[in-house]
XYZ file of C-alpha atoms in Angstrom:
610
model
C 0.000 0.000 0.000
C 1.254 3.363 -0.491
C 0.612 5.856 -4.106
C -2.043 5.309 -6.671
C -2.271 7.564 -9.657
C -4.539 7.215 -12.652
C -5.400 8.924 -15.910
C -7.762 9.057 -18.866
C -7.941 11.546 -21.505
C -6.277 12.777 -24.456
C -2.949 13.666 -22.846
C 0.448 11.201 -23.499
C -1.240 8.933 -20.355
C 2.380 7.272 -19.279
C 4.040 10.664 -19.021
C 0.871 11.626 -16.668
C 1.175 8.383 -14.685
C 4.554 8.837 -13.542
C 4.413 12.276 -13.210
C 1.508 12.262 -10.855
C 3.502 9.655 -9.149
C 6.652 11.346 -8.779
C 4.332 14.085 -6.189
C 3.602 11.108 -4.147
C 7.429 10.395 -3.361
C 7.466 11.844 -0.322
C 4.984 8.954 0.739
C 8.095 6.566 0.688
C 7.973 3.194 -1.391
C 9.907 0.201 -2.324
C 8.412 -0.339 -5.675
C 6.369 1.107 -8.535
C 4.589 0.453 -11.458
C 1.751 1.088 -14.590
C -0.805 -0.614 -16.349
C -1.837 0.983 -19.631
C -3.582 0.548 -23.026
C -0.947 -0.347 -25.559
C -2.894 -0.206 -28.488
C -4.393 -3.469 -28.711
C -3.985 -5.152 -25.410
C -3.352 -4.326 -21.463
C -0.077 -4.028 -20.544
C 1.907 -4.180 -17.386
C 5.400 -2.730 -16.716
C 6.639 -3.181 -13.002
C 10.014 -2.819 -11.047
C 11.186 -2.712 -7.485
C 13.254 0.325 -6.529
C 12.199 3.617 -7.391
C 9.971 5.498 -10.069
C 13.163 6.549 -12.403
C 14.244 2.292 -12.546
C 10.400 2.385 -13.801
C 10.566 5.112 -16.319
C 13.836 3.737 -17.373
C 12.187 0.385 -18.468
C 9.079 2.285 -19.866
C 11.412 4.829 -22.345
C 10.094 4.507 -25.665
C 6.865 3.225 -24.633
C 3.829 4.638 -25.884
C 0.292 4.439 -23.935
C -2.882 5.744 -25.667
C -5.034 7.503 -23.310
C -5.708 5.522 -20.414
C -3.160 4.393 -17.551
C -3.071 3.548 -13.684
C 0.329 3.501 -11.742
C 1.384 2.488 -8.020
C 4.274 2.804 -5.708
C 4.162 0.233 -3.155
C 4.888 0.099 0.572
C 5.524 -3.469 1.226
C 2.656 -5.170 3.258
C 2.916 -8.789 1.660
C 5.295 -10.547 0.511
C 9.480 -8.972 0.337
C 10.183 -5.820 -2.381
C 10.352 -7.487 -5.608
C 9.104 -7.633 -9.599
C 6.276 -9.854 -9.070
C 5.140 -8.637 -5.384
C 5.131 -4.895 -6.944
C 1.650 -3.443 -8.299
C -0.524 -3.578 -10.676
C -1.188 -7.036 -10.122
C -3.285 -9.052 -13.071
C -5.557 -12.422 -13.216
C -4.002 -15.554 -15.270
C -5.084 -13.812 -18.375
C -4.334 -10.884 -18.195
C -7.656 -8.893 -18.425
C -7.691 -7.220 -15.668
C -5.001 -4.882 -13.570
C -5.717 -3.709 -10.181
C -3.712 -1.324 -7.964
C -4.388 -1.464 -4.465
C -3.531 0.528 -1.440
C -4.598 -1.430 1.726
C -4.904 -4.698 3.215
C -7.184 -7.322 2.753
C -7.825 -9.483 5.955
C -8.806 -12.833 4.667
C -6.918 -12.714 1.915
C -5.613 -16.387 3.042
C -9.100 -17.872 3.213
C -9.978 -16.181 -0.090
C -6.838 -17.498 -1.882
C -7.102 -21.093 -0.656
C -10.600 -20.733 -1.804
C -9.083 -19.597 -5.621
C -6.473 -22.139 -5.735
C -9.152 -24.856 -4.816
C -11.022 -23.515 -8.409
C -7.823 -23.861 -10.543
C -6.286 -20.037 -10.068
C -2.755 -19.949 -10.145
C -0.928 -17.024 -8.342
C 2.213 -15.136 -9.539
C 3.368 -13.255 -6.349
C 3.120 -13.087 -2.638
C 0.631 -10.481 -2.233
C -3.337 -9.895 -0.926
C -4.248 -7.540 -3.628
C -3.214 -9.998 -6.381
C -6.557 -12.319 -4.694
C -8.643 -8.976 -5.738
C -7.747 -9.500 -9.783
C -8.985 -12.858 -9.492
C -11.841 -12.657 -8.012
C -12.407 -9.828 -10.646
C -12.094 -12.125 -13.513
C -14.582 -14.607 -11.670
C -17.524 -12.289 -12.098
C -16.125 -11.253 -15.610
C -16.597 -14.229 -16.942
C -19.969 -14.767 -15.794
C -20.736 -12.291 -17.946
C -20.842 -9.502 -15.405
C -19.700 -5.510 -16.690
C -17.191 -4.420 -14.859
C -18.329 -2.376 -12.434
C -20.472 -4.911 -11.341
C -18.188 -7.464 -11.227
C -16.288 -5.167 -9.124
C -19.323 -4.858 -6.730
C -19.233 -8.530 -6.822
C -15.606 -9.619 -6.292
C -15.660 -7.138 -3.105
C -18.671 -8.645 -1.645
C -16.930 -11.296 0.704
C -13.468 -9.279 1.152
C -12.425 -7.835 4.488
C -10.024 -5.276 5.378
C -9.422 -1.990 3.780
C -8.669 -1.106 0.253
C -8.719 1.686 -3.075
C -8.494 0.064 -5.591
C -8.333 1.342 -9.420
C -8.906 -1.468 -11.944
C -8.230 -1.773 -15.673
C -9.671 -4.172 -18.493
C -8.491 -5.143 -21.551
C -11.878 -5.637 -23.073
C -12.879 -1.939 -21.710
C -10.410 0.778 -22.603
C -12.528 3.540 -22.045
C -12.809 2.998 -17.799
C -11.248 3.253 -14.990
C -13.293 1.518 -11.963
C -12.590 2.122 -8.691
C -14.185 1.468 -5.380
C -13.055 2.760 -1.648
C -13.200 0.723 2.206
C -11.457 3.061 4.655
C -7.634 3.357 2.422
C -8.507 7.229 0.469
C -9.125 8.069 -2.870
C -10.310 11.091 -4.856
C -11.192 11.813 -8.439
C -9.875 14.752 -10.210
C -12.098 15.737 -13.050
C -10.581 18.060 -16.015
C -11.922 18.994 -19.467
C -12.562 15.888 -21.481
C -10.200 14.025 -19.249
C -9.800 12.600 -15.358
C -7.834 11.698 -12.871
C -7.634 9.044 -9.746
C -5.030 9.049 -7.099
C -4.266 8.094 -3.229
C -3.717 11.907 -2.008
C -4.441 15.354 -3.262
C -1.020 16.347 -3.824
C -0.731 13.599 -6.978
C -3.646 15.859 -8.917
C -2.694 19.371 -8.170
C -1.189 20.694 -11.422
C -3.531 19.008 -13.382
C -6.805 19.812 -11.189
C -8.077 21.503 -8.035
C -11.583 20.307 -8.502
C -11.856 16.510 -6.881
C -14.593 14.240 -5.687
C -14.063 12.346 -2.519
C -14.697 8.900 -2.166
C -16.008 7.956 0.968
C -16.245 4.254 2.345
C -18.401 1.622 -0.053
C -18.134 3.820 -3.039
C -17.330 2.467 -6.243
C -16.631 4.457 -9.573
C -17.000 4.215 -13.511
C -14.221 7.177 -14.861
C -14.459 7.821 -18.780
C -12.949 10.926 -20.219
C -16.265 13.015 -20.152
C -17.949 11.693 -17.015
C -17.889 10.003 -13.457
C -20.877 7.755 -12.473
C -20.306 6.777 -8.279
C -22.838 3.924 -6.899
C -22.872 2.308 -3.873
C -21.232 -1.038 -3.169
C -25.279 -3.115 -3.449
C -25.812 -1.101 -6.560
C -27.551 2.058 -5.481
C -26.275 5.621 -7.216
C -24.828 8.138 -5.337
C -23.846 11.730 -5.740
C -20.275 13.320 -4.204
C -19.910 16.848 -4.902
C -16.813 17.917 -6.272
C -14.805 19.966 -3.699
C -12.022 22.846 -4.835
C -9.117 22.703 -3.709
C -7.287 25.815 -1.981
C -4.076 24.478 -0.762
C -0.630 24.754 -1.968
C 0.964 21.822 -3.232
C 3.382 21.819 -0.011
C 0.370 21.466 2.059
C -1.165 19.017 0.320
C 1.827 16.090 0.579
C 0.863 16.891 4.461
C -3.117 16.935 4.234
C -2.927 20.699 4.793
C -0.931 20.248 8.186
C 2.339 22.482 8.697
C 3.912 19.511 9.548
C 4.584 15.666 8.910
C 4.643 15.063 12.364
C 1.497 16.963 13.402
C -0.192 15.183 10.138
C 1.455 11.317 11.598
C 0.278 12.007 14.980
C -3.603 12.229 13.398
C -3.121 9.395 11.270
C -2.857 7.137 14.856
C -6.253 5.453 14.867
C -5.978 4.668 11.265
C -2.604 3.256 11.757
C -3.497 1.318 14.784
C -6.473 -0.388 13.339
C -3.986 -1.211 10.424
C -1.963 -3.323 12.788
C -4.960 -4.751 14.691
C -6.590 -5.656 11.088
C -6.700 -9.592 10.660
C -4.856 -10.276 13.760
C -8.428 -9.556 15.778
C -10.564 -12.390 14.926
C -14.140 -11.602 14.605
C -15.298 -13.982 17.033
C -12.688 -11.584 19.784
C -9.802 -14.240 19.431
C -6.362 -12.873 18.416
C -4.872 -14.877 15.348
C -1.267 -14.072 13.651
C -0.985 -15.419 10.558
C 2.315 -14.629 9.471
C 3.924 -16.468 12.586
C 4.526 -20.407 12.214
C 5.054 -21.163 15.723
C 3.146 -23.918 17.191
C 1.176 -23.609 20.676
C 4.055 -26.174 21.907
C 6.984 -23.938 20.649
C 5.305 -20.807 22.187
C 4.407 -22.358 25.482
C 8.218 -23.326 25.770
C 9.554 -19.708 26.205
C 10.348 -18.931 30.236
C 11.771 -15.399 29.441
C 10.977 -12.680 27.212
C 14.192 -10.521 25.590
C 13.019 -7.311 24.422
C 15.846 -5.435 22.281
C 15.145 -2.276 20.960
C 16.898 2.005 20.488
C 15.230 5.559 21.654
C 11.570 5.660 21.011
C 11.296 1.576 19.988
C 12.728 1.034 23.342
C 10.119 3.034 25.349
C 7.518 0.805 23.433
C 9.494 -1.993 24.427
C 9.256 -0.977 28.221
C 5.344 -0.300 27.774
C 5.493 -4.067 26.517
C 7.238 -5.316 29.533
C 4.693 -4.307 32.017
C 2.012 -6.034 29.987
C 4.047 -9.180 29.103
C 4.785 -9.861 32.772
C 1.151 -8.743 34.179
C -0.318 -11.197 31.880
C 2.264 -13.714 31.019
C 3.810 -14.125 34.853
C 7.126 -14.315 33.044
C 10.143 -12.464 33.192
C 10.789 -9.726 30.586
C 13.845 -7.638 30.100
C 14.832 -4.697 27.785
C 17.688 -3.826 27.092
C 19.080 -0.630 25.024
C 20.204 -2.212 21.766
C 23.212 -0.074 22.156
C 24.418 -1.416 25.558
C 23.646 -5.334 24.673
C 26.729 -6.419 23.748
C 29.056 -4.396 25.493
C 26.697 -5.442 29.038
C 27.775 -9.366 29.005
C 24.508 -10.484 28.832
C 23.224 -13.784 30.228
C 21.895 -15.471 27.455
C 19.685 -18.291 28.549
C 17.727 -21.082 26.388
C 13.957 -20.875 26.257
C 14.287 -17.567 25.792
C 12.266 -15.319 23.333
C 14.417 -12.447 21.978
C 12.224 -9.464 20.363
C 13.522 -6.790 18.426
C 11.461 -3.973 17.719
C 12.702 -0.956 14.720
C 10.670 1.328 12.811
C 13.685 0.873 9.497
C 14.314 -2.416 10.133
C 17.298 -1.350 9.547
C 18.867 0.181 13.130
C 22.620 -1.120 13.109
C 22.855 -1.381 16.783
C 19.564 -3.438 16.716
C 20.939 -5.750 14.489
C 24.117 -6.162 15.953
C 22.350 -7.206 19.310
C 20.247 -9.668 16.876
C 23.279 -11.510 15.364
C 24.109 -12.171 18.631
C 21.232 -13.841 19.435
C 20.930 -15.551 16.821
C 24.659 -17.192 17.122
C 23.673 -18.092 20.816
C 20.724 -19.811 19.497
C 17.805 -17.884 20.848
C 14.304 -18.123 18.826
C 14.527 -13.981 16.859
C 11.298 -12.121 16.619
C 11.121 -9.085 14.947
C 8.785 -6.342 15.051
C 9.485 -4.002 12.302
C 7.229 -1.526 10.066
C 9.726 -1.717 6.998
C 9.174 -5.101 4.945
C 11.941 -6.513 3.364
C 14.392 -4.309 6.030
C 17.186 -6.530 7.410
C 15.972 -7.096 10.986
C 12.418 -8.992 8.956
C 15.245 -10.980 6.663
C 17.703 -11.813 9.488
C 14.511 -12.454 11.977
C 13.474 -16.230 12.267
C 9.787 -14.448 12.677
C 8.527 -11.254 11.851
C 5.686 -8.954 12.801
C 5.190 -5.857 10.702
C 3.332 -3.040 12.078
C 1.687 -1.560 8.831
C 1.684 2.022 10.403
C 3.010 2.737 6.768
C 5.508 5.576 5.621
C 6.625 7.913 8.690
C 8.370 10.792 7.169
C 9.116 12.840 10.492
C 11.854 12.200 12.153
C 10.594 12.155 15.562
C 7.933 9.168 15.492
C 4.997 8.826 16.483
C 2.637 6.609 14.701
C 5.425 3.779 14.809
C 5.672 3.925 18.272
C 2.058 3.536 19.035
C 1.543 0.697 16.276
C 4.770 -1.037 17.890
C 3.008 -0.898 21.329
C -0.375 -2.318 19.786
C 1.832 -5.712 18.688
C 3.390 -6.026 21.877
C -0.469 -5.837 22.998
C -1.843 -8.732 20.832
C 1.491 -10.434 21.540
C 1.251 -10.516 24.743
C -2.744 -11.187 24.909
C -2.085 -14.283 22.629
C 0.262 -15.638 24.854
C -1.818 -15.336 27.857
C -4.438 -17.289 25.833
C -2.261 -20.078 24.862
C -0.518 -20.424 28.390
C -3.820 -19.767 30.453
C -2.559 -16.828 32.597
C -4.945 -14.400 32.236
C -8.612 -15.217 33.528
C -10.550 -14.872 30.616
C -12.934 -11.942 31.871
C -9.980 -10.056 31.939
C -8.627 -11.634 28.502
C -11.965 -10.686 26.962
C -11.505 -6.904 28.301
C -8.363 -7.008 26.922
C -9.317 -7.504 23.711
C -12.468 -6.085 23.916
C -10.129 -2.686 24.415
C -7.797 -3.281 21.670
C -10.952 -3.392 19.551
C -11.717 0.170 20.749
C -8.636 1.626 20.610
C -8.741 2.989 17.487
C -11.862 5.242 18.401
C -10.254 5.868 21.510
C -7.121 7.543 20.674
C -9.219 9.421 18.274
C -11.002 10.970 21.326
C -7.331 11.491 22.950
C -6.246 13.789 19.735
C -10.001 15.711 20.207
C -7.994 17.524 22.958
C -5.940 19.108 20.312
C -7.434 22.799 21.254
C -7.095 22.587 24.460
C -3.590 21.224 24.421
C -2.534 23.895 21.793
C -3.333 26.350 24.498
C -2.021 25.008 27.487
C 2.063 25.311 25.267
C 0.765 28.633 24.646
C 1.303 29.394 27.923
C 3.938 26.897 28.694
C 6.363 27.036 25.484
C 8.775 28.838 26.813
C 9.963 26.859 30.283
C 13.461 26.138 30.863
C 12.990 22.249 32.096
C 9.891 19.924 32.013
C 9.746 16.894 34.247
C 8.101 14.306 32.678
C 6.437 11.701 35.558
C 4.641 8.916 36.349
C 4.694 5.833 38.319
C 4.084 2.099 36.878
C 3.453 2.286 33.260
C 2.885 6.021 32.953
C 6.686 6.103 33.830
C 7.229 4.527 30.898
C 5.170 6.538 28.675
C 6.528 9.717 30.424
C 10.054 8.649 28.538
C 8.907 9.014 25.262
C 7.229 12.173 25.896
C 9.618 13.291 27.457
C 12.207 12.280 23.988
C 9.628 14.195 22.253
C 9.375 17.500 23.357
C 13.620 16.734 23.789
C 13.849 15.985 20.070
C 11.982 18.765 18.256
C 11.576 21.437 20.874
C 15.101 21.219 22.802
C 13.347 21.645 25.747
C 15.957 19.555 28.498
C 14.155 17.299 30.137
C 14.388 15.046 33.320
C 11.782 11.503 33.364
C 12.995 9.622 36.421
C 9.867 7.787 37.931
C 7.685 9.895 40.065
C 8.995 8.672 43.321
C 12.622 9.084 42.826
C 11.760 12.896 42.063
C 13.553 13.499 46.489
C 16.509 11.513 45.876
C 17.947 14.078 43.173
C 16.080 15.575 40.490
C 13.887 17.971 42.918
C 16.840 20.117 43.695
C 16.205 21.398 40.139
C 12.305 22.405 40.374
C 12.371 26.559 41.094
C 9.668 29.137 39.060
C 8.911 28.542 35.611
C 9.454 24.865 35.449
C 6.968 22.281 34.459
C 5.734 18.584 35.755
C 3.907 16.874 33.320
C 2.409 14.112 35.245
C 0.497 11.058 33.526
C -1.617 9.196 35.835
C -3.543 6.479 34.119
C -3.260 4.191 36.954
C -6.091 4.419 39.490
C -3.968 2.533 42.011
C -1.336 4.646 41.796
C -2.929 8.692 42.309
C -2.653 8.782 45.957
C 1.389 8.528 45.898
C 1.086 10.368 42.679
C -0.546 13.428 44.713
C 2.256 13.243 46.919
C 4.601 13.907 44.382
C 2.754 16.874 42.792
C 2.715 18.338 45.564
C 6.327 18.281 45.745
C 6.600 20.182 42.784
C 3.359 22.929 43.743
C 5.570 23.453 46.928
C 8.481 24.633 45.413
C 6.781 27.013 42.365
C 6.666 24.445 39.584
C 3.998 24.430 37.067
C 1.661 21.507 36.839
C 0.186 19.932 33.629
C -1.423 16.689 34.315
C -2.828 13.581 31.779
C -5.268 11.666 33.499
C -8.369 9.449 32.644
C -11.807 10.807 33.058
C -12.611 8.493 35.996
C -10.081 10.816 38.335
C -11.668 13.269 40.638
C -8.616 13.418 42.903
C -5.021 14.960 41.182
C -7.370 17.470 38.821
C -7.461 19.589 42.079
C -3.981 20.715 42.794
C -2.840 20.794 38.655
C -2.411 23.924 37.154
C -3.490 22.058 33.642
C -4.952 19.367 33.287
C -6.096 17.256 30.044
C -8.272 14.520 30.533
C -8.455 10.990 28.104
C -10.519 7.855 27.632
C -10.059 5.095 30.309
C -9.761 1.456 28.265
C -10.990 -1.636 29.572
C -7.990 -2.534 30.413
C -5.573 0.361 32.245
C -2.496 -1.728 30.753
C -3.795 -0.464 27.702
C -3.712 3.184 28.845
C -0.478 4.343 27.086
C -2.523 4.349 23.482
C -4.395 7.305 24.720
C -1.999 9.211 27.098
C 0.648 9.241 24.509
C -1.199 11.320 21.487
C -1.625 14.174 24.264
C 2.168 14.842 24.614
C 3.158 13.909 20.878
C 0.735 16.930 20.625
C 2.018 18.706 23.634
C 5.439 18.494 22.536
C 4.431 19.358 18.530
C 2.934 23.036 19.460
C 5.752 24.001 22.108
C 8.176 23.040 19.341
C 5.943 25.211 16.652
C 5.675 27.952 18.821
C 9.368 27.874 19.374
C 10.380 28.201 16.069
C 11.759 25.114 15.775
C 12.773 23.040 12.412
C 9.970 19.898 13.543
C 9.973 17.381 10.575
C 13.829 17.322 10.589
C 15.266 18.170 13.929
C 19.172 19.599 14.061
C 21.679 16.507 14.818
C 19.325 13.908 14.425
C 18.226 11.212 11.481
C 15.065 8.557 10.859
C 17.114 5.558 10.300
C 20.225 5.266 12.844
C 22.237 2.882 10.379
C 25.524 3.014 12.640
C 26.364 2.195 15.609
């Protein structure tokens, strides 16, 4: 999933294609490629690496007024030729681009291969082209055969399909991945994002979820996925082209941060059963193999490392087994025990960290089982890995992150929920609340970024401290680190995050006027020491700005600030909707600072040396 781009009109249609895909760079990608009329048949040109290896193959090429194009962020399968989009049935009549994921895709390929299908790559969108040329050759046009072949598929998708027996459409449909339709003067457009369509149109229709699309040259006709028509007004669009690659945010980050619930049911799609199991496909462990692991390793850098932490208290709540993290950059050098039965996780945004991998090769010599928790497929920690789970929080572009670190913490969730299951640690009311609160998360984090206003104003008047304690106790400790390496990386604001109650061996000498305590204080069970502690700070002038769930009638009293979020079911699973408050928190202090956000001074995305 990443870019799609599509044209029809009277216009050299390759030269559009890859144009339009060239403003959706930014996105990131490990492939690309374009399905197009050549005349007399469809044709598909594809490559992994970037858009100028595609136009390279496609020079001298000629496409007659109709193409679709792709760049692909890895979901399924490794980077490669035949994994890379537009993906085609056995014959060839049909090309589909897809941005999304498709949650049964297993069941619905076991289902194809069972009727004679024959697959070409590793993918879930390829499943869509086939089930495509099912209803095609019952005889069905293709937008209903479309509408058909999307009936029984779960998951999220926009798709834009071509057919060879239909050069003069472009059908596309929408479930919860975007897609718009630019429409010009006796031609139109499709693509993933705004920015794509910008110096070819500003006037776009927006798809919403369920919609599916005929485009022609002179017209658009939308229906709904049973059949019924539907109208979309077209919408102008006023931003710059700048703005647009960032949805008409400032900033990547601020844009990332929004994109959380979307990116969080991303990761929990297909691994949350229907029936409220949890299910990972992708890992071939059996219940025996699993059940045989007495320790957990967790391995991880910097904000991977804080997630790792956040997994530790839930691992060992629910598991009743030991879990240690370790800074990837200390592993080696520490001596570490290495023990058998021993689980070693490694958790990277890149996939690519150096010291991260270093600590993995280790493992790996001393025989541990490697599981690897990475958003970049294909990346070197998923290769060198004996398992992998991939976050699908798709392209972060900010340096500081965000989205990864909350879709990293939403694995170590379902890992650690699935383990309880198979082991029997957890009693299952308490299981079922569990996952009855990953379910919600999404919606819930979406109430935590709600507080956007009020959080804007509270760095309004707090922007310009000298020092901000970050502090909790338990897990909001934990989740006081990363925002505490937040507002640290993009707002150089120093910072000191020791746990709440070491605050009188040390670190209170510091707190004088015009100093801040953020406090987070999820935990119910932990307020009353909590109050202790913020009164520490009130005592000596400091400023108070407290997190806390809406259930807390008791610390609200004696904060100068305070922003409340959603309790879960589950107050292990707290740290999905405390965290969006000081990514936001530490994004406006930053902004009102002045401060370069997307690409903080001394730092870099992927740390690919030790």
């Amino acid at each position: 999933m990443c870019g799609i781009t599509g044209y029809i009109g009277s216009r050299p249609a390759l030269e559009v294609a890859l144009d339009t895909l060239k403003r959706l760079e930014y996105r990131g990608y490990d492939s690309a490629g374009v399905a197009f009329w050549g005349g007399e048949k469809l044709q598909v040109m594809k490559r992994a690496g970037k858009i100028q290896q595609l136009s390279d193959l496609l020079n001298g090429v000629e496409a007659h007024g109709l193409a679709v194009s792709h760049t692909r962020w890895a979901t399924h399968g490794i980077p490669n030729d035949p994994n890379a989009h537009p993906h085609t049935d056995e014959q060839g009549c049909v090309a589909v681009v897809h941005n999304g994921i498709i949650e049964n895709y297993l069941e619905l390929k076991q289902e194809l291969l069972a009727r004679g299908h024959q697959f070409r790559s590793e993918t879930d969108t390829e499943v869509l082209a086939h089930l495509i040329e099912e209803q095609l050759a019952q005889g069905y046009a293709p937008e209903e055969a479309v509408r058909r072949a999307l009936q029984p598929v779960r998951g999220s998708y926009a798709i834009a399909v071509l057919f060879t027996d239909y050069p003069d459409r472009v059908v596309v449909a929408r479930n919860d991945s975007p897609l718009v339709i630019g429409l010009g003067d006796g031609e139109n457009f499709v693509a993933s994002d705004i920015p794509a369509l910008l110096p070819y149109t500003r006037r776009v229709i927006l798809l919403e979820n369920g919609d599916v699309g005929v485009v022609t040259r002179d017209a658009v006709r939308l229906t709904r996925l049973d059949g019924a028509s539907v109208e979309r007004p077209p919408v102008e669009i006023t931003w710059s082209a700048e703005a647009a690659e960032k949805g008409g945010h400032e900033h990547f980050m601020i844009k990332e941060i929004l994109e959380q619930p979307e990116a969080v049911r991303d990761t929990l799609r297909g691994r949350l059963k229907p029936n409220g199991g949890i299910q990972f496909p992708e890992l071939k462990l059996e219940v025996e193999d699993w059940q045989k692991f007495r320790r957990i390793l967790i391995v991880a850098c910097g904000t991977a490392y804080h997630a790792g932490l956040v997994g530790k208290h839930a691992l060992e709540r629910w598991l009743r087994r030991p879990v240690e993290v370790y800074y990837s950059s200390e592993f080696r050098y520490g001596d570490p025990i290495l023990q058998p039965n021993t689980l070693a996780v490694f958790i990277s945004q890149s996939g690519e960290t150096a010291d991260t991998l270093a600590a993995l090769r280790l493992c790996r010599e001393a025989g541990y089982t490697t599981l690897g928790i990475v958003n970049v497929v294909g990346s070197s920690i998923a290769r060198e890995c004996d398992h992998v789970i991939y976050t699908q929080a798709g392209p972060e572009i900010s340096v500081a992150s965000t989205k990864a670190y909350s879709t990293q913490v939403a694995v170590l969730y379902l890992l650690g929920l699935y383990l309880s299951a198979i082991n029997g640690t957890l009693p299952m009311q308490t299981y079922s609340e569990g996952v009855k609160g990953l379910m919600q998360m999404p919606s819930l984090i979406a109430r935590s970024l709600e507080t956007e206003p009020q959080v804007r104003q509270i760095a309004e008047q707090l922007h310009q401290t000298p020092l901000a304690f970050y502090l909790g106790r338990g897990v909001d400790a934990y989740v006081a680190m990363e925002g505490a390496l937040k507002i640290k990386e993009i707002a150089y604001v120093p910072t000191q995050e020791p746990p709440a109650g070491e605050m009188k061996h040390g670190p209170l000498a510091l707190v004088e006027p015009g100093v801040i305590a953020v406090f987070i204080a999820t935990q119910e069970r932990t307020r009353e020491k909590l109050l202790g502690n913020l009164k520490e700070i009130k005592a000596r002038q400091g400023t108070v700005f407290l997190v806390t769930t809406e259930d807390d009638h008791l610390l609200p009293q004696e904060a100068d600030y305070t922003v409340f979020v959603p309790k879960p079911p589950l107050e292990e699973l707290s740290p999905l909707v405390s965290i969006p408050v000081l990514q936001l928190f530490a994004y406006h202090v930053a902004r009102l600072r002045g401060c370069e956000i997307d690409q903080p001074r001394n730092l870099a995305k992927s740390v690919t040396v030790e």
